[in-house]
mmCIF file of C-alpha atoms and ligand atoms in Angstrom:
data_model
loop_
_atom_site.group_PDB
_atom_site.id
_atom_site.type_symbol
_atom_site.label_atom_id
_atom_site.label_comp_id
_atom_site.label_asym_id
_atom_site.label_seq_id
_atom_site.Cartn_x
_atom_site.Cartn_y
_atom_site.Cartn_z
ATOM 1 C CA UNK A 996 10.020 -36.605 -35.422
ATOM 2 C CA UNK A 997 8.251 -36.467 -31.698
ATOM 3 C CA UNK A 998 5.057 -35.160 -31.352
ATOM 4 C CA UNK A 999 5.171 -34.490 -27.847
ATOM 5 C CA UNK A 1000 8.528 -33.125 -26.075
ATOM 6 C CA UNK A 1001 9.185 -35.702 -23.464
ATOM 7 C CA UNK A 1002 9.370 -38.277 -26.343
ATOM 8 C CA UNK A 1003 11.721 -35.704 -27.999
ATOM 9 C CA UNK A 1004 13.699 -35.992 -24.441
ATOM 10 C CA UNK A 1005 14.053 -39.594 -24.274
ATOM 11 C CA UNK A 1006 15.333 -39.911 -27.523
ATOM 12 C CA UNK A 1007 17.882 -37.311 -26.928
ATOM 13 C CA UNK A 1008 18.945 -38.896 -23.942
ATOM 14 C CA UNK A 1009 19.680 -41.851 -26.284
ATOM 15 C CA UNK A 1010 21.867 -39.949 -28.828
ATOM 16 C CA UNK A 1011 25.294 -39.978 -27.878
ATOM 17 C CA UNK A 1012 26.649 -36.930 -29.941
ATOM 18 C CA UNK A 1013 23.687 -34.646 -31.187
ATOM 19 C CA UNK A 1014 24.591 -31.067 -31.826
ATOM 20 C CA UNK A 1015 21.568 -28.312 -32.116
ATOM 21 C CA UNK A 1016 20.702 -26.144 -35.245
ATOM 22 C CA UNK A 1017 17.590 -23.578 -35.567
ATOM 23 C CA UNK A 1018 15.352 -23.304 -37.995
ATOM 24 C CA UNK A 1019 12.621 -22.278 -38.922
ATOM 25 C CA UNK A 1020 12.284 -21.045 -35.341
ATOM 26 C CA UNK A 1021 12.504 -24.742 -34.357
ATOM 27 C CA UNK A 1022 15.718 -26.749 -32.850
ATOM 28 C CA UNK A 1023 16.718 -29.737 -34.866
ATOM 29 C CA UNK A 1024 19.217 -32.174 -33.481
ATOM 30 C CA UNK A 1025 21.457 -33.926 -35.475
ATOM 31 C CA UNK A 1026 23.291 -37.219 -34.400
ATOM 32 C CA UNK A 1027 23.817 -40.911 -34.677
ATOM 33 C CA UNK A 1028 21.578 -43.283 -33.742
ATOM 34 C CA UNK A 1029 23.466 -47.004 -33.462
ATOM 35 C CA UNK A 1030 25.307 -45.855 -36.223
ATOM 36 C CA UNK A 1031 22.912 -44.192 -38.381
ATOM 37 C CA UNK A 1032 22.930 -40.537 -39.261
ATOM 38 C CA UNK A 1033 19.163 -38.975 -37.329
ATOM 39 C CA UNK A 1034 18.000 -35.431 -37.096
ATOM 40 C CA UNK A 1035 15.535 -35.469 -33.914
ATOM 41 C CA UNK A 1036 12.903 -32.775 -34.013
ATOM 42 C CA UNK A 1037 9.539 -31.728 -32.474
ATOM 43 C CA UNK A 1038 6.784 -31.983 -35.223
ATOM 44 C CA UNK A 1039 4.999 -29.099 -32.695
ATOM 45 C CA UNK A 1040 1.391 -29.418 -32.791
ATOM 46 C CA UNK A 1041 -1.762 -29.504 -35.128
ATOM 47 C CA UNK A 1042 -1.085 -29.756 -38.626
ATOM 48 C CA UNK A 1043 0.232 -26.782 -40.177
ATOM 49 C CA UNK A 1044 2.988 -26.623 -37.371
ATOM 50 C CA UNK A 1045 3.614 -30.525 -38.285
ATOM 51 C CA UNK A 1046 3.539 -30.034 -41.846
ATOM 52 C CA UNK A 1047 6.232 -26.767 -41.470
ATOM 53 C CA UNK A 1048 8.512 -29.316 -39.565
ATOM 54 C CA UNK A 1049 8.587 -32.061 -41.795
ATOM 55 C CA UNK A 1050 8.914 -29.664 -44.535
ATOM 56 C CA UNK A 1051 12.297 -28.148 -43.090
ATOM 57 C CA UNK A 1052 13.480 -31.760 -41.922
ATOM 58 C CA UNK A 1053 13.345 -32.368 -45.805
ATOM 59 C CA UNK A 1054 14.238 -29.059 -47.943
ATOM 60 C CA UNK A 1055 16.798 -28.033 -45.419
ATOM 61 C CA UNK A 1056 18.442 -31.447 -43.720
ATOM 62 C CA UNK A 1057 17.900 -33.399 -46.579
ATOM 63 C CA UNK A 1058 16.695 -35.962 -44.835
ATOM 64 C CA UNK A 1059 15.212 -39.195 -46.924
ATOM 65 C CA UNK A 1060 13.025 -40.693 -44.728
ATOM 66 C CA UNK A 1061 10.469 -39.808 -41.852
ATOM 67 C CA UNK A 1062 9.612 -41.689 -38.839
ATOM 68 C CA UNK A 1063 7.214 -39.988 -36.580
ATOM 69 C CA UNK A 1064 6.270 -40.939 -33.074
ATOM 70 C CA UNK A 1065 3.786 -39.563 -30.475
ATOM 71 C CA UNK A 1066 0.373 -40.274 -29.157
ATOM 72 C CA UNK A 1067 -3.416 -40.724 -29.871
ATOM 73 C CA UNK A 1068 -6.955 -41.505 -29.272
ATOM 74 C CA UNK A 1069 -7.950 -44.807 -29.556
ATOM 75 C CA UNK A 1070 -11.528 -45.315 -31.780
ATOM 76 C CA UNK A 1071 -11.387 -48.528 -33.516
ATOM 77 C CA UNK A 1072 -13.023 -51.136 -31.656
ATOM 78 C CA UNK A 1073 -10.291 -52.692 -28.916
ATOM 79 C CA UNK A 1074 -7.778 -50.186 -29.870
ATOM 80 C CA UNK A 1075 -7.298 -49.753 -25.941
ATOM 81 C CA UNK A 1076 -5.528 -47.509 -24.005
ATOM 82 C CA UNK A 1077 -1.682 -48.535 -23.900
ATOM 83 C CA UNK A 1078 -1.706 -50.449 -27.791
ATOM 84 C CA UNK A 1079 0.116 -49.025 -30.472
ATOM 85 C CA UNK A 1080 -0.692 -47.897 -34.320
ATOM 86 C CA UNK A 1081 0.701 -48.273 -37.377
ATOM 87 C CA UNK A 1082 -0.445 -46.055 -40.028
ATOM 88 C CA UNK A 1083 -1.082 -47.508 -43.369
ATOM 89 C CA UNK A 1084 -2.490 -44.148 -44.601
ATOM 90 C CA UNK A 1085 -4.226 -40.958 -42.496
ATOM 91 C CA UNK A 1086 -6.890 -39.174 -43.521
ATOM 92 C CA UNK A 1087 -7.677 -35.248 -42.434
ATOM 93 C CA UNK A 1088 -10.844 -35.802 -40.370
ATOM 94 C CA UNK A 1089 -11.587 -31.671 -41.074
ATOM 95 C CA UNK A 1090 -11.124 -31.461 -44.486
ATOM 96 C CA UNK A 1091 -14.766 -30.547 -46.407
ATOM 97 C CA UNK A 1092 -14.633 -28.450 -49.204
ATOM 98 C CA UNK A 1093 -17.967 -29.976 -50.387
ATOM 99 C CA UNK A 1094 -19.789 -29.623 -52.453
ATOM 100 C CA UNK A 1095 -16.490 -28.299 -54.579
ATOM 101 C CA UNK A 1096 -14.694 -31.526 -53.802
ATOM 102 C CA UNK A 1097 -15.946 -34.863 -52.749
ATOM 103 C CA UNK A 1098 -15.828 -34.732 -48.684
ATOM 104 C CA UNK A 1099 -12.558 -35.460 -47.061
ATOM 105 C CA UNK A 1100 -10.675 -35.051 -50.137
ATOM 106 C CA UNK A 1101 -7.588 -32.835 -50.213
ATOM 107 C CA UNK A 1102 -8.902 -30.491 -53.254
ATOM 108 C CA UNK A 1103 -6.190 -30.598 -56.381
ATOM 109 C CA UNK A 1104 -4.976 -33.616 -55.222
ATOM 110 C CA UNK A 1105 -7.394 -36.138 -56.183
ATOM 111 C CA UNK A 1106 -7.566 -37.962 -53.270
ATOM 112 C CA UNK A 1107 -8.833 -38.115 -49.153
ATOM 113 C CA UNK A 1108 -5.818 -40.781 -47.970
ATOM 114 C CA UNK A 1109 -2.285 -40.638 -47.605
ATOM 115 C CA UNK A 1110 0.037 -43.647 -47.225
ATOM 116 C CA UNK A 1111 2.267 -44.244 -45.414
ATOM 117 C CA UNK A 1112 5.650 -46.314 -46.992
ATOM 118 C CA UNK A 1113 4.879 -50.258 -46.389
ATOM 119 C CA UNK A 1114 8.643 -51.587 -45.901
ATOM 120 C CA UNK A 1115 9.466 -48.583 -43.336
ATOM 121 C CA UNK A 1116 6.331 -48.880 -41.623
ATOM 122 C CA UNK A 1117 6.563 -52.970 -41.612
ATOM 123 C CA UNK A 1118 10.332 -52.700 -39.947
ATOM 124 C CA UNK A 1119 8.635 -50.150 -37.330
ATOM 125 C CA UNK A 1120 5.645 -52.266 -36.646
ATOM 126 C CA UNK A 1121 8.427 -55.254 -36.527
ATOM 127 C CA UNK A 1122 10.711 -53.063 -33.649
ATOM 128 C CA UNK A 1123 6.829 -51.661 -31.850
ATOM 129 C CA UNK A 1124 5.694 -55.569 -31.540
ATOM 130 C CA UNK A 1125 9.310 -56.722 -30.076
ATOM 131 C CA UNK A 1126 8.973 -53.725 -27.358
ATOM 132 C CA UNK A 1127 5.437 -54.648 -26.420
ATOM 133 C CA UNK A 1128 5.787 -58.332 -26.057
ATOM 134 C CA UNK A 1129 8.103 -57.517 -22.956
ATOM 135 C CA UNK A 1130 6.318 -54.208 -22.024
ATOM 136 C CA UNK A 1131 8.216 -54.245 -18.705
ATOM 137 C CA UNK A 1132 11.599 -54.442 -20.172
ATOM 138 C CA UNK A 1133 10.540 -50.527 -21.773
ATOM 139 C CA UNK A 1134 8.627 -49.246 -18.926
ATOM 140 C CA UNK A 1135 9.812 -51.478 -15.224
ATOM 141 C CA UNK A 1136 6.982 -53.487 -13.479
ATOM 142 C CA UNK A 1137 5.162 -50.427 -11.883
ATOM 143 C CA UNK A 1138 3.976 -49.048 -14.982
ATOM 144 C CA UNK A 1139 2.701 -52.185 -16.115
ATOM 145 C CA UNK A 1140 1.116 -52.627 -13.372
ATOM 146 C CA UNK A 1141 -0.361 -49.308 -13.180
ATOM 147 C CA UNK A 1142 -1.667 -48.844 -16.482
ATOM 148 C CA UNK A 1143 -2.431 -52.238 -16.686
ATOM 149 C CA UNK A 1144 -0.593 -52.581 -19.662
ATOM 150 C CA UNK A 1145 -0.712 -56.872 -19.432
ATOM 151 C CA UNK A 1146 -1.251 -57.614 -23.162
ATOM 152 C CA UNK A 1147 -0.641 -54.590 -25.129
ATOM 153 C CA UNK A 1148 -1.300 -54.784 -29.026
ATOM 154 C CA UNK A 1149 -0.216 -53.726 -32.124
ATOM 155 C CA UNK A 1150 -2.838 -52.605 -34.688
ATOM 156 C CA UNK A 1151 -1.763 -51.182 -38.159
ATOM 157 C CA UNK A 1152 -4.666 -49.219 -40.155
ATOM 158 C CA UNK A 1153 -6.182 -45.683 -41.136
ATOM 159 C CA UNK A 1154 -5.475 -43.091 -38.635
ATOM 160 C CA UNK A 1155 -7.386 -40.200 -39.079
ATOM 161 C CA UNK A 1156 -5.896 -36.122 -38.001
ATOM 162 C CA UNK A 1157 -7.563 -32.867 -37.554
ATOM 163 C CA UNK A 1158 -6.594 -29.714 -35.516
ATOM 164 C CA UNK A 1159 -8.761 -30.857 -32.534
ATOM 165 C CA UNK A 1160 -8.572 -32.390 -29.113
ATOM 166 C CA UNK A 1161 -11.475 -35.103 -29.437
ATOM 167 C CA UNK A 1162 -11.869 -35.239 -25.722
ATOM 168 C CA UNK A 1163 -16.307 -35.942 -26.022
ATOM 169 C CA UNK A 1164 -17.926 -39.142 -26.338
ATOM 170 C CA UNK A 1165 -20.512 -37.195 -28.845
ATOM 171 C CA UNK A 1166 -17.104 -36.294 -31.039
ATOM 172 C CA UNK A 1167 -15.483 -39.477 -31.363
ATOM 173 C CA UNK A 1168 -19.118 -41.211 -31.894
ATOM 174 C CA UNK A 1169 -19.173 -39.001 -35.255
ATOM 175 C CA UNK A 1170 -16.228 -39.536 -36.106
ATOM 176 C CA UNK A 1171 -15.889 -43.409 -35.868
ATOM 177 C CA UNK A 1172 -19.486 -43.185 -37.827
ATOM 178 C CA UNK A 1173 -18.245 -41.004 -40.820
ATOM 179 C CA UNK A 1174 -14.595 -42.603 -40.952
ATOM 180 C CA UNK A 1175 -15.638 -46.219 -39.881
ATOM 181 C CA UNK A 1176 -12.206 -47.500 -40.536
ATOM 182 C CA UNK A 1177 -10.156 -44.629 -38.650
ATOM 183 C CA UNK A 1178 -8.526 -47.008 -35.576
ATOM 184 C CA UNK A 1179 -7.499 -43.409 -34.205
ATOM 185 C CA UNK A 1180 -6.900 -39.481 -34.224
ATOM 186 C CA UNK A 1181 -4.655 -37.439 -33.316
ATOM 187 C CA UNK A 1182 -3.454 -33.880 -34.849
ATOM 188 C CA UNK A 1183 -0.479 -33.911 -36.841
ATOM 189 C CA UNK A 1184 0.279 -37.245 -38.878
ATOM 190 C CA UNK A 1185 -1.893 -36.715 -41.962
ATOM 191 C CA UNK A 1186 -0.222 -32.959 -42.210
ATOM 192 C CA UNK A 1187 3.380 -35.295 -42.427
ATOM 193 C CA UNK A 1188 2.196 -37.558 -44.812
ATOM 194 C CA UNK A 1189 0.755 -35.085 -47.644
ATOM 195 C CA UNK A 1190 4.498 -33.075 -47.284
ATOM 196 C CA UNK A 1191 5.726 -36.775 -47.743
ATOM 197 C CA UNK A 1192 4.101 -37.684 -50.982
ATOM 198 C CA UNK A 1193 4.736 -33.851 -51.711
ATOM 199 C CA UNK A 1194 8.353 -34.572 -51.568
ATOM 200 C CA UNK A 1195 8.829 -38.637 -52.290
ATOM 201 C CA UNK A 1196 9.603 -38.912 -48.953
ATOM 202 C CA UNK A 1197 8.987 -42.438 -47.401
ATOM 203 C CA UNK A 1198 7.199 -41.840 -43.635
ATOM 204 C CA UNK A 1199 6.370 -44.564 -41.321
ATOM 205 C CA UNK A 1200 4.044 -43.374 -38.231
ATOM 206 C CA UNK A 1201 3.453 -44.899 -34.545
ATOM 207 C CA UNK A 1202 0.948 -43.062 -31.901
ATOM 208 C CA UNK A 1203 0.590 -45.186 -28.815
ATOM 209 C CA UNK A 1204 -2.989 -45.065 -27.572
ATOM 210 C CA UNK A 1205 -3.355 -42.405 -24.492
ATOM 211 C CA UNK A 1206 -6.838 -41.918 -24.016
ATOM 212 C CA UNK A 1207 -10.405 -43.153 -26.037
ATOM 213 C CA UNK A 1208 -10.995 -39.782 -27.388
ATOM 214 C CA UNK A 1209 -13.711 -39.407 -24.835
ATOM 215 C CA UNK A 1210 -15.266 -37.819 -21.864
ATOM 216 C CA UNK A 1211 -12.091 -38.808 -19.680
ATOM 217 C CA UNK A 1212 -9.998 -38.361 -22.886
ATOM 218 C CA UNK A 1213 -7.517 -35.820 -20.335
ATOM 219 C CA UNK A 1214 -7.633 -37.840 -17.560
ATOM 220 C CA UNK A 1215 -3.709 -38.500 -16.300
ATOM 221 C CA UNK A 1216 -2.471 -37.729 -20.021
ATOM 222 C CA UNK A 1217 0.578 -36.365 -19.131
ATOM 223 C CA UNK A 1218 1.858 -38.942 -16.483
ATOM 224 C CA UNK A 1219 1.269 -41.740 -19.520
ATOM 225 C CA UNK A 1220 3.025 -39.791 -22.383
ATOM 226 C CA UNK A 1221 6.095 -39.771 -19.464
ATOM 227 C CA UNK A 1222 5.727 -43.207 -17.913
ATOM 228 C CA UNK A 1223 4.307 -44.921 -21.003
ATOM 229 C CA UNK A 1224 4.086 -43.464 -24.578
ATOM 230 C CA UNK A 1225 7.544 -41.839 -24.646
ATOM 231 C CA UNK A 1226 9.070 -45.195 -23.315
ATOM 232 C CA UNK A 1227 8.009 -46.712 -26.344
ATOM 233 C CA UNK A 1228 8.540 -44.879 -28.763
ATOM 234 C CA UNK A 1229 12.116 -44.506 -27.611
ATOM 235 C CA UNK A 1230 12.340 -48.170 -27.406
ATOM 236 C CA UNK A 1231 10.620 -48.858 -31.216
ATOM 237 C CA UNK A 1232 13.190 -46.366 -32.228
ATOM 238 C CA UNK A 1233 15.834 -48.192 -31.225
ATOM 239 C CA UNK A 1234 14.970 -51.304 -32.341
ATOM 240 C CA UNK A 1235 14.217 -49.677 -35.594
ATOM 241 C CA UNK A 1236 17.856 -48.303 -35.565
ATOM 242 C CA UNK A 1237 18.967 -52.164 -34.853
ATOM 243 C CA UNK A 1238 16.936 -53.621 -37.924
ATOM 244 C CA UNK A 1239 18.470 -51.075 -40.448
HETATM 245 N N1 LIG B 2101 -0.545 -31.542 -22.999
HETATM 246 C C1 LIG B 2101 0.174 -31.742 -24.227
HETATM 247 C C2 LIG B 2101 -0.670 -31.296 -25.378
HETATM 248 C C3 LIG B 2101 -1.358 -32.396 -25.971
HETATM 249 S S1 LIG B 2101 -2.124 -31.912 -27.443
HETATM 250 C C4 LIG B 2101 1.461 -30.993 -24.208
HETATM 251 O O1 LIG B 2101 1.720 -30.285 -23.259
HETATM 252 O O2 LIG B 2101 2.247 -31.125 -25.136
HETATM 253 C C5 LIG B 2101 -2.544 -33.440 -28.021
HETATM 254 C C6 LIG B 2101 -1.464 -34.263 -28.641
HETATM 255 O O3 LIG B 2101 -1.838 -35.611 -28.488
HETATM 256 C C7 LIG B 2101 -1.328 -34.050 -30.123
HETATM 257 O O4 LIG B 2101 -0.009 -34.348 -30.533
HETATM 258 C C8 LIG B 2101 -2.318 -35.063 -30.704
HETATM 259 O O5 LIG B 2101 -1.842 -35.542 -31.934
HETATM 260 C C9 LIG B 2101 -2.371 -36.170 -29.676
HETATM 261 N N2 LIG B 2101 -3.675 -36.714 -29.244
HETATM 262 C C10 LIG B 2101 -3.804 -37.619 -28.246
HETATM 263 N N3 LIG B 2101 -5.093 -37.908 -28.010
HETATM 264 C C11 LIG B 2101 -5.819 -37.174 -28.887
HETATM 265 C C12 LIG B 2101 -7.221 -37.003 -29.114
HETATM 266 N N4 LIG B 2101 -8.112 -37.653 -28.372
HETATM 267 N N5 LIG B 2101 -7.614 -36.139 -30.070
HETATM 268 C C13 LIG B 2101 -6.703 -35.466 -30.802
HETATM 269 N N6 LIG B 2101 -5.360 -35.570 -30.627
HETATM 270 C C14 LIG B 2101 -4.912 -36.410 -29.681
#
């Protein structure tokens, strides 16, 4: 699952034999990826779009496990522009039904995190840290170059969603104070993993870092999920596919 549609493009390009089927108003693509039976989708954005998608990927293609890719805002300290996260579990950074439930917490469910699965998400960290040792090999020179993408890293936390751009200094200041553990946010991934534990679904979860969730949070965003984020997560992907 692709959060953002040039991902979604790259990937395709990599499937040799995927064949389209609606639903849900969405297109699926099913295929092979080196060998192993994929449906591609858009997750669409913000959570309840997210949520709707990984819902249909499971009730309706059966599929028994979830590996979601896209991109996100950077708020742990050195999560920098160009790194990659792993969730361990995601938090919903809107959720408050104080004072009925404790804030943060998903009510009727007992609890404010979600994790993600810890062998899917160590063979994806394993593929993400291969790609980004050799960051040229996924990208070519001039991308490296300008992004400055020397040393990129691999961090593996809490990453924390909500339907909202956090594009202000003020915002992300807030947020890093009442989630002091988030390392990022972004809009859809904590939508995926309550359908997940819904279902008994394992999900593993990757956002490469595209801006700092600040003042310049839009600046050249769409030129870095082409030349950058997409690259990689096609690239993780395949690795991943390799490791099976
Ligand atoms: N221009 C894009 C829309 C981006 S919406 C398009 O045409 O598709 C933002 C997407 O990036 C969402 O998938 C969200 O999860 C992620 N994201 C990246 N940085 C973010 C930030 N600072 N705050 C919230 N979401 C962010």
């Amino acid at each position: 699952m692709s959060a953002m549609h040039q991902e979604l493009a790259e990937v395709l390009q990599t499937l040799p034999d995927e064949q389209r089927e609606r639903a849900a108003g969405r297109d699926f693509w099913l295929g092979h990826w080196r060998g192993h039976e994929v449906v591609a989708v858009l997750s669409r954005i913000g959570k309840v779009a997210a949520a709707t998608t990984a819902t249909a990927l499971i009730e309706r293609f059966g599929v028994t496990e979830i590996v979601f890719t896209g991109v996100a805002g950077g708020l742990g300290e050195g999560v920098a522009v160009g790194d990659v996260v792993l969730a361990r579990s995601f938090v919903q950074h809107d959720m408050d039904a104080s004072p009925l439930f404790p804030r943060y917490e998903v009510p009727l469910y007992g609890r404010t995190h979600f994790d993600t699965d810890a062998a899917l998400t160590e063979r994806l960290r394993a593929a993400a840290a291969q790609v980004l040792a050799h960051p040229a090999d996924a990208l070519g020179e001039a991308a490296v170059s300008e992004f400055a993408l020397h040393a990129p890293r691999v961090h593996e936390g809490l990453i924390a969603s909500g339907d909202r751009f956090v594009a202000t200094s003020a915002e992300s200041q807030a947020l890093r104070q009442s989630l002091p553990d988030a390392l990022a946010v972004e809009m859809e991934g904590a939508a995926v993993a309550q359908v997940c534990h819904d279902y008994g679904v394992p999900l593993a979860a990757l956002r490469t870092i595209s801006d700092r969730a600040d003042d310049s949070a839009h600046v050249d965003f769409t030129r870095f999920i082409d030349q950058v984020a997409s690259r990689y997560s096609a690239a993780s992907l395949d690795r991943f596919f390799e490791l099976l």
